[in-house]
Coordinates of C-alpha atoms and ligand atoms in Angstrom, one line a residue:
X1 CA 0.0 0.0 0.0
X2 CA 3.0 2.3 0.8
X3 CA 4.1 1.8 -2.8
X4 CA 0.6 2.6 -4.1
X5 CA 0.7 5.9 -2.2
X6 CA 4.2 6.6 -3.5
X7 CA 3.2 6.0 -7.0
X8 CA 0.2 8.2 -6.7
X9 CA 2.3 10.9 -5.1
X10 CA 4.9 10.8 -7.9
X11 CA 2.1 10.7 -10.4
X12 CA 0.6 13.9 -8.9
X13 CA 3.9 15.6 -9.0
X14 CA 4.4 14.7 -12.6
X15 CA 1.0 15.7 -13.8
X16 CA 1.2 18.8 -15.9
X17 CA -1.4 21.3 -14.9
X18 CA -3.7 21.8 -17.9
X19 CA -2.0 25.1 -18.8
X20 CA -2.2 26.5 -22.3
X21 CA -1.6 23.6 -24.6
X22 CA 1.7 23.0 -26.4
X23 CA 0.0 22.3 -29.6
X24 CA -2.4 24.1 -31.9
X25 CA -3.8 20.7 -33.0
X26 CA -7.3 19.9 -31.8
X27 CA -7.5 16.5 -29.9
X28 CA -8.1 13.8 -32.5
X29 CA -7.9 10.1 -33.1
X30 CA -5.0 8.5 -34.9
X31 CA -5.1 5.2 -36.6
X32 CA -2.1 3.0 -37.3
X33 CA -2.4 -0.5 -38.8
X34 CA -6.0 -0.8 -37.4
X35 CA -4.9 0.4 -34.0
X36 CA -5.9 3.7 -32.5
X37 CA -4.9 6.4 -30.0
X38 CA -6.5 9.6 -28.9
X39 CA -3.9 12.3 -29.5
X40 CA -3.9 15.2 -27.1
X41 CA -1.4 18.0 -27.6
X42 CA 0.5 15.8 -30.1
X43 CA 0.9 12.9 -27.8
X44 CA -1.1 9.6 -27.4
X45 CA -3.3 9.9 -24.3
X46 CA -4.8 7.0 -22.3
X47 CA -8.2 8.0 -20.8
X48 CA -8.2 7.0 -17.1
X49 CA -11.7 8.2 -16.7
X50 CA -14.3 8.7 -14.0
X51 CA -18.0 9.4 -15.0
X52 CA -19.9 11.5 -12.5
X53 CA -23.5 10.8 -11.6
X54 CA -26.2 12.1 -13.9
X55 CA -27.2 15.1 -11.7
X56 CA -23.7 16.0 -10.5
X57 CA -22.6 18.6 -13.1
X58 CA -24.0 21.4 -10.9
X59 CA -22.0 23.9 -8.8
X60 CA -23.1 22.4 -5.5
X61 CA -22.1 18.9 -6.5
X62 CA -18.8 19.4 -8.4
X63 CA -16.5 19.6 -5.3
X64 CA -17.4 16.0 -4.6
X65 CA -16.9 15.0 -8.1
X66 CA -13.3 16.4 -8.3
X67 CA -12.3 14.8 -5.0
X68 CA -13.8 11.5 -6.2
X69 CA -11.8 11.7 -9.4
X70 CA -8.6 12.5 -7.5
X71 CA -9.3 9.6 -5.1
X72 CA -9.3 7.1 -8.0
X73 CA -6.3 8.8 -9.7
X74 CA -8.4 9.5 -12.8
X75 CA -6.9 11.9 -15.4
X76 CA -10.2 12.7 -17.0
X77 CA -13.7 13.3 -15.8
X78 CA -16.8 12.5 -17.9
X79 CA -19.4 15.0 -17.1
X80 CA -22.9 15.7 -18.5
X81 CA -24.0 18.9 -20.2
X82 CA -27.8 19.2 -19.9
X83 CA -29.8 20.5 -22.8
X84 CA -32.6 21.7 -20.4
X85 CA -30.0 23.7 -18.5
X86 CA -28.0 25.3 -21.3
X87 CA -31.1 26.3 -23.4
X88 CA -33.8 27.2 -20.8
X89 CA -35.7 29.2 -23.5
X90 CA -35.6 28.6 -27.2
X91 CA -32.4 30.2 -28.6
X92 CA -31.2 31.6 -25.3
X93 CA -28.1 29.9 -23.9
X94 CA -26.6 29.7 -20.5
X95 CA -23.2 28.1 -20.4
X96 CA -22.5 28.8 -16.7
X97 CA -22.3 25.1 -15.7
X98 CA -20.0 24.4 -18.7
X99 CA -17.7 27.2 -17.8
X100 CA -17.5 26.0 -14.2
X101 CA -16.8 22.5 -15.3
X102 CA -13.9 23.6 -17.6
X103 CA -12.4 26.0 -15.1
X104 CA -12.6 23.6 -12.2
X105 CA -11.3 20.7 -14.2
X106 CA -8.2 22.8 -15.0
X107 CA -7.8 23.7 -11.4
X108 CA -7.8 20.0 -10.6
X109 CA -5.4 19.1 -13.5
X110 CA -8.0 17.0 -15.2
X111 CA -9.3 16.6 -18.7
X112 CA -13.0 16.5 -19.6
X113 CA -15.2 14.3 -21.7
X114 CA -18.5 16.2 -22.2
X115 CA -21.6 14.1 -22.4
X116 CA -24.3 15.8 -24.4
X117 CA -27.6 14.8 -22.8
X118 CA -29.8 16.0 -25.7
X119 CA -32.6 14.3 -27.6
X120 CA -31.8 10.9 -26.0
X121 CA -30.8 9.9 -22.4
X122 CA -31.1 6.2 -21.8
X123 CA -33.5 5.8 -24.7
X124 CA -35.8 8.6 -23.5
X125 CA -36.2 12.3 -23.8
X126 CA -35.8 13.3 -20.2
X127 CA -33.2 16.1 -20.7
X128 CA -34.9 18.0 -23.5
X129 CA -35.9 21.5 -22.4
X130 CA -39.4 22.2 -21.0
X131 CA -40.2 24.4 -24.1
X132 CA -39.8 21.2 -26.2
X133 CA -41.5 18.8 -23.8
X134 CA -44.5 21.0 -23.5
X135 CA -45.0 21.4 -27.2
X136 CA -45.4 18.0 -28.8
X137 CA -47.2 19.5 -31.8
X138 CA -44.1 21.4 -32.9
X139 CA -41.6 18.8 -31.5
X140 CA -43.3 15.5 -32.1
X141 CA -42.9 12.4 -30.0
X142 CA -42.3 8.9 -31.0
X143 CA -45.6 6.9 -31.1
X144 CA -46.0 3.2 -30.4
X145 CA -48.0 0.9 -32.7
X146 CA -51.2 1.9 -30.8
X147 CA -50.6 5.7 -31.3
X148 CA -49.5 6.3 -27.7
X149 CA -47.1 9.3 -27.4
X150 CA -43.9 8.1 -25.7
X151 CA -41.3 10.0 -23.7
X152 CA -39.0 9.6 -26.7
X153 CA -38.6 12.3 -29.3
X154 CA -39.4 11.3 -32.9
X155 CA -36.2 10.8 -34.9
X156 CA -38.2 11.4 -38.0
X157 CA -38.9 15.1 -37.2
X158 CA -36.9 17.9 -38.8
X159 CA -38.0 20.3 -36.0
X160 CA -36.5 18.0 -33.3
X161 CA -33.3 17.6 -35.3
X162 CA -33.0 21.3 -36.0
X163 CA -33.5 22.1 -32.3
X164 CA -30.9 19.6 -31.2
X165 CA -28.4 20.6 -33.9
X166 CA -28.7 24.3 -33.0
X167 CA -28.1 23.6 -29.3
X168 CA -25.2 21.2 -29.8
X169 CA -23.6 23.6 -32.4
X170 CA -23.9 26.5 -29.8
X171 CA -22.3 24.3 -27.2
X172 CA -19.3 23.4 -29.4
X173 CA -18.9 27.0 -30.5
X174 CA -18.7 28.0 -26.9
X175 CA -16.3 25.2 -26.0
X176 CA -14.0 26.3 -28.9
X177 CA -14.1 29.9 -27.5
X178 CA -13.2 28.9 -24.0
X179 CA -11.0 25.9 -24.7
X180 CA -9.8 26.0 -28.3
X181 CA -6.3 26.8 -27.1
X182 CA -6.1 24.7 -23.9
X183 CA -7.6 21.4 -24.8
X184 CA -9.1 20.6 -21.4
X185 CA -12.1 19.0 -23.3
X186 CA -10.7 16.1 -25.3
X187 CA -13.8 14.2 -26.4
X188 CA -17.5 14.6 -26.6
X189 CA -20.3 12.0 -26.2
X190 CA -23.2 12.8 -28.4
X191 CA -26.6 11.9 -26.8
X192 CA -26.7 9.1 -24.2
X193 CA -27.6 5.5 -24.9
X194 CA -29.8 6.5 -27.8
X195 CA -32.6 4.4 -29.2
X196 CA -36.1 4.1 -28.0
X197 CA -37.5 2.6 -24.8
X198 CA -41.2 1.7 -25.2
X199 CA -41.5 0.7 -28.8
X200 CA -39.5 -1.2 -31.3
X201 CA -39.8 1.8 -33.7
X202 CA -41.6 5.1 -34.2
X203 CA -45.1 4.7 -35.7
X204 CA -45.8 8.5 -35.9
X205 CA -47.2 9.6 -39.2
X206 CA -43.9 10.9 -40.5
X207 CA -42.0 7.8 -39.4
X208 CA -44.6 5.5 -40.9
X209 CA -44.4 7.2 -44.2
X210 CA -40.6 6.8 -44.2
X211 CA -40.9 3.2 -43.1
X212 CA -43.2 2.4 -46.1
X213 CA -40.8 4.2 -48.5
X214 CA -37.7 2.7 -50.1
X215 CA -34.6 2.0 -47.9
X216 CA -32.3 5.0 -48.6
X217 CA -30.1 4.2 -51.6
X218 CA -26.8 4.8 -49.8
X219 CA -27.7 2.4 -47.0
X220 CA -29.0 -0.2 -49.5
X221 CA -25.7 0.1 -51.5
X222 CA -23.5 -0.3 -48.4
X223 CA -25.5 -3.3 -47.1
X224 CA -25.9 -4.7 -50.5
X225 CA -29.7 -4.8 -50.4
X226 CA -32.0 -5.1 -53.4
X227 CA -34.0 -1.9 -53.9
X228 CA -37.3 -2.1 -51.9
X229 CA -38.9 -0.9 -48.8
X230 CA -37.8 -1.7 -45.2
X231 CA -39.8 -4.9 -45.0
X232 CA -38.5 -6.1 -48.3
X233 CA -34.9 -5.2 -47.4
X234 CA -34.8 -6.4 -43.8
X235 CA -37.6 -8.9 -43.4
X236 CA -38.2 -9.7 -39.7
X237 CA -35.6 -7.1 -38.6
X238 CA -37.3 -4.3 -40.5
X239 CA -38.7 -2.4 -37.5
X240 CA -35.5 -2.3 -35.5
X241 CA -33.3 -1.7 -38.6
X242 CA -35.5 1.3 -39.4
X243 CA -35.2 2.6 -35.9
X244 CA -31.4 2.1 -36.1
X245 CA -31.1 4.0 -39.3
X246 CA -33.4 6.9 -38.2
X247 CA -31.5 7.3 -34.9
X248 CA -28.0 7.1 -36.5
X249 CA -28.9 9.4 -39.3
X250 CA -30.3 12.0 -36.9
X251 CA -27.3 11.8 -34.5
X252 CA -24.9 11.9 -37.4
X253 CA -26.3 15.3 -38.4
X254 CA -26.1 16.5 -34.8
X255 CA -22.4 15.4 -34.7
X256 CA -21.7 17.1 -38.0
X257 CA -23.3 20.4 -36.8
X258 CA -21.0 20.3 -33.7
X259 CA -17.9 19.4 -35.7
X260 CA -18.6 22.2 -38.1
X261 CA -18.0 24.5 -35.1
X262 CA -15.2 22.7 -33.4
X263 CA -14.2 19.2 -34.6
X264 CA -13.4 17.3 -31.5
X265 CA -13.6 13.5 -31.7
X266 CA -17.2 12.4 -30.9
X267 CA -18.7 9.1 -29.9
X268 CA -22.0 7.5 -29.0
X269 CA -22.3 5.3 -26.0
X270 CA -24.2 2.0 -26.2
X271 CA -26.7 0.3 -24.0
X272 CA -26.0 -2.9 -25.7
X273 CA -28.3 -6.0 -25.9
X274 CA -27.6 -8.2 -22.9
X275 CA -28.1 -11.8 -23.9
X276 CA -31.2 -13.6 -22.4
X277 CA -30.9 -16.9 -20.7
X278 CA -31.9 -20.0 -22.6
X279 CA -34.3 -20.8 -19.8
X280 CA -36.4 -17.8 -20.7
X281 CA -37.2 -19.7 -23.9
X282 CA -36.4 -16.8 -26.2
X283 CA -33.6 -16.4 -28.6
X284 CA -32.9 -12.7 -28.0
X285 CA -33.9 -9.8 -25.9
X286 CA -36.7 -7.5 -27.0
X287 CA -35.8 -4.3 -28.7
X288 CA -37.5 -1.3 -27.0
X289 CA -38.1 -3.3 -23.8
X290 CA -34.8 -4.8 -22.6
X291 CA -32.7 -2.2 -24.5
X292 CA -33.4 0.9 -26.4
X293 CA -34.4 -0.1 -29.9
X294 CA -32.3 1.3 -32.7
X295 CA -29.3 2.3 -30.6
X296 CA -25.8 1.2 -31.7
X297 CA -26.3 -2.4 -30.3
X298 CA -24.3 -5.3 -31.6
X299 CA -26.7 -6.1 -34.4
X300 CA -27.1 -2.5 -35.5
X301 CA -23.4 -1.7 -35.9
X302 CA -23.4 -2.1 -39.7
X303 CA -26.3 0.3 -40.1
X304 CA -24.8 2.8 -37.7
X305 CA -21.5 2.8 -39.5
X306 CA -23.2 3.4 -42.8
X307 CA -25.6 6.1 -41.5
X308 CA -23.2 7.8 -39.1
X309 CA -19.9 8.4 -40.8
X310 CA -19.2 11.6 -38.7
X311 CA -19.4 9.5 -35.5
X312 CA -15.9 8.4 -34.5
X313 CA -16.7 5.7 -32.1
X314 CA -19.5 3.4 -30.9
X315 CA -18.6 2.9 -27.3
X316 CA -20.2 0.2 -25.1
X317 CA -21.2 0.8 -21.5
X318 CA -20.5 -2.4 -19.6
X319 CA -22.4 -3.4 -16.5
X320 CA -22.1 -7.1 -16.0
X321 CA -19.8 -9.4 -14.1
X322 CA -19.9 -11.9 -16.9
X323 CA -16.4 -12.0 -18.2
X324 CA -17.3 -14.1 -21.3
X325 CA -19.8 -11.4 -22.2
X326 CA -17.1 -8.8 -21.7
X327 CA -14.7 -10.6 -24.1
X328 CA -17.5 -10.8 -26.7
X329 CA -18.2 -7.1 -26.4
X330 CA -14.5 -6.2 -26.8
X331 CA -14.4 -8.3 -29.9
X332 CA -17.6 -6.8 -31.3
X333 CA -16.7 -3.1 -30.7
X334 CA -13.0 -3.3 -31.2
X335 CA -13.0 -3.1 -35.0
X336 CA -10.8 -1.7 -37.7
X337 CA -13.4 1.0 -38.1
X338 CA -14.1 1.5 -34.4
X339 CA -11.6 2.5 -31.7
X340 CA -12.4 0.6 -28.5
X341 CA -13.5 2.8 -25.6
X342 CA -15.5 2.0 -22.4
X343 CA -17.1 5.2 -21.2
X344 CA -19.0 3.5 -18.4
X345 CA -18.3 0.4 -16.3
X346 CA -19.2 -0.9 -12.9
X347 CA -17.3 0.8 -10.1
X348 CA -16.4 -2.3 -8.3
X349 CA -14.1 -5.3 -8.1
X350 CA -14.8 -6.4 -11.7
X351 CA -13.0 -3.3 -12.8
X352 CA -9.4 -4.3 -12.7
X353 CA -9.4 -7.3 -15.0
X354 CA -11.8 -5.7 -17.4
X355 CA -9.6 -2.7 -17.6
X356 CA -6.4 -4.8 -18.2
X357 CA -8.2 -7.0 -20.8
X358 CA -9.4 -3.9 -22.7
X359 CA -6.0 -2.4 -22.6
X360 CA -4.5 -5.5 -24.1
X361 CA -7.1 -5.2 -26.9
X362 CA -6.2 -1.7 -27.8
X363 CA -8.7 0.4 -25.7
X364 CA -8.1 4.1 -25.8
X365 CA -9.7 4.6 -22.4
X366 CA -11.8 3.1 -19.6
X367 CA -14.1 4.8 -17.1
X368 CA -16.2 3.6 -14.1
X369 CA -19.6 5.2 -13.7
X370 CA -20.9 7.1 -10.7
X371 CA -17.6 7.9 -9.1
X372 CA -19.1 10.5 -6.8
X373 CA -21.1 8.1 -4.8
X374 CA -23.1 10.5 -2.6
X375 CA -25.8 10.6 -5.3
X376 CA -25.7 7.0 -6.4
X377 CA -29.1 5.6 -7.3
X378 CA -30.6 3.8 -4.4
X379 CA -32.0 0.8 -6.4
X380 CA -30.3 -1.3 -9.0
X381 CA -31.4 -0.3 -12.5
X382 CA -32.5 -2.7 -15.2
X383 CA -28.9 -2.9 -16.4
X384 CA -28.1 -4.7 -13.2
X385 CA -26.0 -2.2 -11.2
X386 CA -25.7 -3.9 -7.9
X387 CA -24.5 -2.1 -4.9
X388 CA -21.3 -3.7 -3.8
X389 CA -19.1 -3.3 -0.7
X390 CA -18.0 0.2 -0.3
X391 CA -14.4 -0.9 0.2
X392 CA -14.4 -2.9 -3.0
X393 CA -15.7 0.0 -5.0
X394 CA -13.1 2.4 -3.8
X395 CA -9.9 0.3 -3.9
X396 CA -10.0 -1.4 -7.3
X397 CA -10.2 1.5 -9.8
X398 CA -7.8 3.5 -7.7
X399 CA -5.0 1.0 -7.6
X400 CA -5.3 0.4 -11.4
X401 CA -5.3 4.1 -12.3
X402 CA -2.5 5.0 -9.8
X403 CA -0.3 2.6 -11.7
X404 CA -0.9 4.2 -15.1
X405 CA -1.3 7.8 -14.1
X406 CA 2.1 9.0 -15.1
X407 CA 3.0 6.6 -17.9
X408 CA -0.3 7.1 -19.6
X409 CA 1.4 8.5 -22.7
X410 CA 3.8 5.5 -22.9
X411 CA 1.0 3.1 -22.5
X412 CA -1.2 4.7 -25.2
X413 CA 1.8 4.9 -27.5
X414 CA 2.8 1.3 -27.0
X415 CA -0.8 0.3 -27.7
X416 CA -0.9 2.4 -30.9
X417 CA 2.4 0.6 -32.0
X418 CA 0.9 -2.8 -31.2
X419 CA 3.5 -3.6 -28.5
X420 CA 1.2 -3.9 -25.5
X421 CA -0.1 -7.3 -24.2
X422 CA -2.1 -8.3 -21.2
X423 CA -3.3 -11.5 -19.5
X424 CA -6.1 -11.7 -17.0
X425 CA -7.0 -14.5 -14.7
X426 CA -9.9 -16.8 -15.6
X427 CA -11.5 -19.8 -13.9
X428 CA -9.2 -22.7 -14.4
X429 CA -6.5 -20.6 -16.0
X430 CA -4.2 -19.5 -13.2
X431 CA -1.2 -19.9 -15.5
X432 CA -1.0 -18.5 -19.0
X433 CA 1.6 -17.6 -21.6
X434 CA 1.8 -14.4 -23.5
X435 CA 3.5 -15.1 -26.8
X436 CA 5.7 -12.1 -27.6
X437 CA 8.0 -11.7 -30.6
X438 CA 11.2 -13.4 -29.3
X439 CA 10.0 -14.5 -25.9
X440 CA 7.2 -16.0 -24.0
X441 CA 6.0 -14.3 -20.8
X442 CA 4.7 -16.9 -18.4
X443 CA 2.2 -15.4 -16.0
X444 CA 1.1 -17.2 -12.8
X445 CA -1.8 -15.8 -10.8
X446 CA -2.2 -15.8 -7.0
X447 CA 0.2 -16.4 -4.1
X448 CA 1.9 -18.2 -2.4
X449 CA 3.6 -20.0 -5.3
X450 CA 5.6 -22.8 -3.8
X451 CA 8.3 -24.3 -6.0
X452 CA 6.9 -26.9 -8.3
X453 CA 3.2 -26.2 -7.5
X454 CA 0.6 -24.9 -9.9
X455 CA -0.3 -21.3 -8.9
X456 CA -3.3 -21.1 -6.6
X457 CA -5.1 -18.2 -8.5
X458 CA -7.1 -15.7 -6.5
X459 CA -10.5 -16.3 -4.9
X460 CA -11.9 -13.2 -6.8
X461 CA -10.2 -13.9 -10.2
X462 CA -8.5 -10.6 -10.0
X463 CA -5.0 -11.5 -11.2
X464 CA -3.9 -9.4 -14.1
X465 CA -0.6 -8.6 -15.9
X466 CA 0.6 -6.2 -18.6
X467 CA 3.8 -6.7 -20.6
X468 CA 4.9 -4.2 -23.2
X469 CA 7.7 -4.8 -25.6
X470 CA 10.1 -1.9 -25.6
X471 CA 12.9 -3.6 -27.5
X472 CA 13.7 -7.1 -28.8
X473 CA 14.3 -8.4 -25.3
X474 CA 13.4 -5.3 -23.2
X475 CA 10.0 -5.3 -21.5
X476 CA 7.9 -3.1 -19.3
X477 CA 6.0 -5.3 -16.9
X478 CA 3.3 -4.7 -14.2
X479 CA 0.3 -6.4 -12.7
X480 CA -1.6 -7.4 -9.6
X481 CA -1.6 -10.8 -7.9
X482 CA 0.7 -12.2 -10.5
X483 CA 4.3 -13.4 -11.1
X484 CA 5.8 -13.0 -14.5
X485 CA 8.8 -14.8 -15.9
X486 CA 10.3 -15.0 -19.3
X487 CA 11.5 -17.9 -21.5
X488 CA 12.7 -18.4 -25.0
X489 CA 9.6 -18.8 -27.1
X490 CA 8.8 -22.3 -28.5
X491 CA 9.0 -20.8 -32.0
X492 CA 12.5 -19.4 -31.4
X493 CA 13.6 -22.8 -29.9
X494 CA 12.4 -24.6 -33.0
X495 CA 14.7 -22.5 -35.1
X496 CA 17.7 -22.5 -32.6
X497 CA 17.4 -25.1 -29.8
X498 CA 20.6 -24.3 -28.2
X499 CA 19.6 -21.2 -26.3
X500 CA 18.4 -20.1 -22.9
X501 CA 17.2 -16.8 -21.5
X502 CA 18.7 -14.8 -18.7
X503 CA 18.0 -11.5 -16.9
X504 CA 20.6 -8.9 -17.5
X505 CA 18.9 -6.3 -15.3
X506 CA 15.4 -5.7 -13.8
X507 CA 14.7 -2.2 -12.6
X508 CA 11.7 -1.0 -10.6
X509 CA 10.9 2.7 -11.5
X510 CA 8.7 5.3 -13.0
X511 CA 8.4 7.4 -16.1
X512 CA 9.3 11.0 -15.4
X513 CA 8.2 13.3 -18.2
X514 CA 8.4 10.5 -20.6
X515 CA 11.8 9.2 -19.5
X516 CA 12.3 6.0 -17.5
X517 CA 13.9 6.5 -14.1
X518 CA 14.9 3.5 -12.1
X519 CA 14.4 3.6 -8.3
X520 CA 16.1 0.3 -7.6
X521 CA 17.5 -2.8 -9.3
X522 CA 15.6 -5.9 -8.4
X523 CA 17.4 -9.2 -8.0
X524 CA 17.6 -12.2 -5.7
X525 CA 14.2 -13.1 -4.2
X526 CA 12.5 -10.3 -6.2
X527 CA 13.5 -12.0 -9.6
X528 CA 14.5 -15.6 -8.9
X529 CA 10.9 -16.9 -9.2
X530 CA 9.7 -14.3 -11.7
X531 CA 8.8 -10.7 -11.1
X532 CA 6.2 -10.7 -8.3
X533 CA 3.3 -8.2 -8.2
X534 CA 1.4 -8.9 -5.1
X535 CA -2.0 -7.5 -4.1
X536 CA -2.4 -3.8 -4.0
X537 CA 1.2 -3.0 -4.2
X538 CA 1.6 -2.0 -7.8
X539 CA 4.9 -1.2 -9.4
X540 CA 6.4 -0.8 -12.8
X541 CA 9.4 -3.0 -13.7
X542 CA 11.6 -2.8 -16.8
X543 CA 13.4 -6.0 -17.5
X544 CA 16.3 -6.5 -20.0
X545 CA 17.0 -10.1 -21.0
X546 CA 19.4 -11.8 -23.3
X547 CA 19.9 -15.2 -24.7
X548 CA 23.1 -17.3 -24.4
X549 CA 23.8 -20.9 -25.5
X550 CA 22.3 -23.6 -23.3
X551 CA 25.4 -25.8 -23.8
X552 CA 28.9 -25.2 -24.9
X553 CA 28.7 -25.2 -28.7
X554 CA 31.4 -28.0 -29.1
X555 CA 29.7 -30.3 -26.6
X556 CA 26.3 -29.5 -28.1
X557 CA 27.4 -30.3 -31.6
X558 CA 28.9 -33.6 -30.3
X559 CA 25.6 -34.5 -28.6
X560 CA 23.6 -34.0 -31.8
Ligands
DGJ601 C1 -26.2 4.1 -18.2 C2 -26.3 5.6 -18.5 O1 -25.6 5.9 -19.7 C3 -25.9 6.5 -17.4 O2 -26.1 7.8 -17.7 C4 -26.5 6.1 -16.1 O3 -27.9 6.2 -16.2 C5 -26.1 4.6 -15.9 N1 -26.7 3.8 -16.9 C6 -26.5 4.1 -14.5 O4 -27.6 4.5 -13.9

């Protein structure tokens, strides 16, 4: 724990205050060989985020939010901007809360992701201003199949779209004015978990007309559909596909209007479709009931990509303790056309290994939800947020972020270059190998690890390791509840059997302004049985290895 505090302290010292940026370049995403990084002031940046509660972006609540972010060693706070607050009357804007957010984030040396709570918030319209809510004739609602007006705005209404576009553009114009030079705001979420709760699609007259018309030609071309209407094009999936297109097409125009003012990278978060259990005798969850229909759920990604080219990322919110599901979501959303980013996750003991797993699959950032716990919802919501032990909640994100707060640039850069690997514990897999070019890293989870015994694993499956390749046999290593040792890889042994691996030097240390600084050389008990990373005592180790013949060449030749 002492080490954790030291790390955090060094990290705090090293954190640059968010003073005028070094670069005139707006934060943006960079792609290299199908890998991504968020570039902030010319450098790759790993988002160690913390999302505050929905009603916390208010002057009275913000002090708690900043201390919560500091307590978990976040480098970025994700905070909502409420349409109802910034545009209380049509065309009249109040950016007081936004200014406060930006100024206070700077005081606390934090970056910001702004969350635009506009037309959609969790598949409903709860943050649209009163002047819109009270005038459904001008700003039409979505209707269900029986004509009931829902608390969801119709995505087929030009008036709704124009109103959202105007407000979002005004917000981005303002952000550019106050932050165009400083880059405190690095990313924007457009809408929140869009789609509709209450109906599989909009049946309002305008929507119905569009549904009966031809599928838009561009969508039909990309999806290789024969010309025809939605039913002909999508068969049993017509309703949800129509909802997906309408929602993506609408949000794409909101994004484009914002980017025309200030082209920050922009993403949409996803309330994805959680699988149903076979016992429930259904093959899939119901759109509009168990998740908002038409959002960027797994099955709608192709439509969203086609209809939303201005949207940089579709980013899943993950609220389950099912690790198999997590892996499938990583595989689904980590695509060559979609940087992997988790804007929301549970704030509990599942955090560590999900975070490590995502990092090893190229994630540009990760953020637990509801870091300022004073206003945490009292009851679990349908996504299954279950209150967990207070201690668990606090410790886990903090120990992870403390480790990377400081070398976040190196970690993001190594990821962009494809040199970062992770292994996480799983049931029945307390020992695993990471196959690196030139070496195998053998990771063993849980302690004690008596000689000759299979590692015990941990009772909570929390073991995790990260290995980054800095040079041919030069690695940066860290982790929790794990030992890591290196061996010549099987592939290398096939080519040249007469070789063994040896440690030249193992250094514990830190990155100081981008440069590695060793604090001690590890040897003896600290390296003889691998590098040991126990419990909540994180450290970074840089290890240099070399190979030498296993046998004297002459003897070896004789033996062959
Ligand atoms: C997901 C939403 O995106 C958040 O705004 C919040 O409502 C959480 N669910 C948890 O309540």
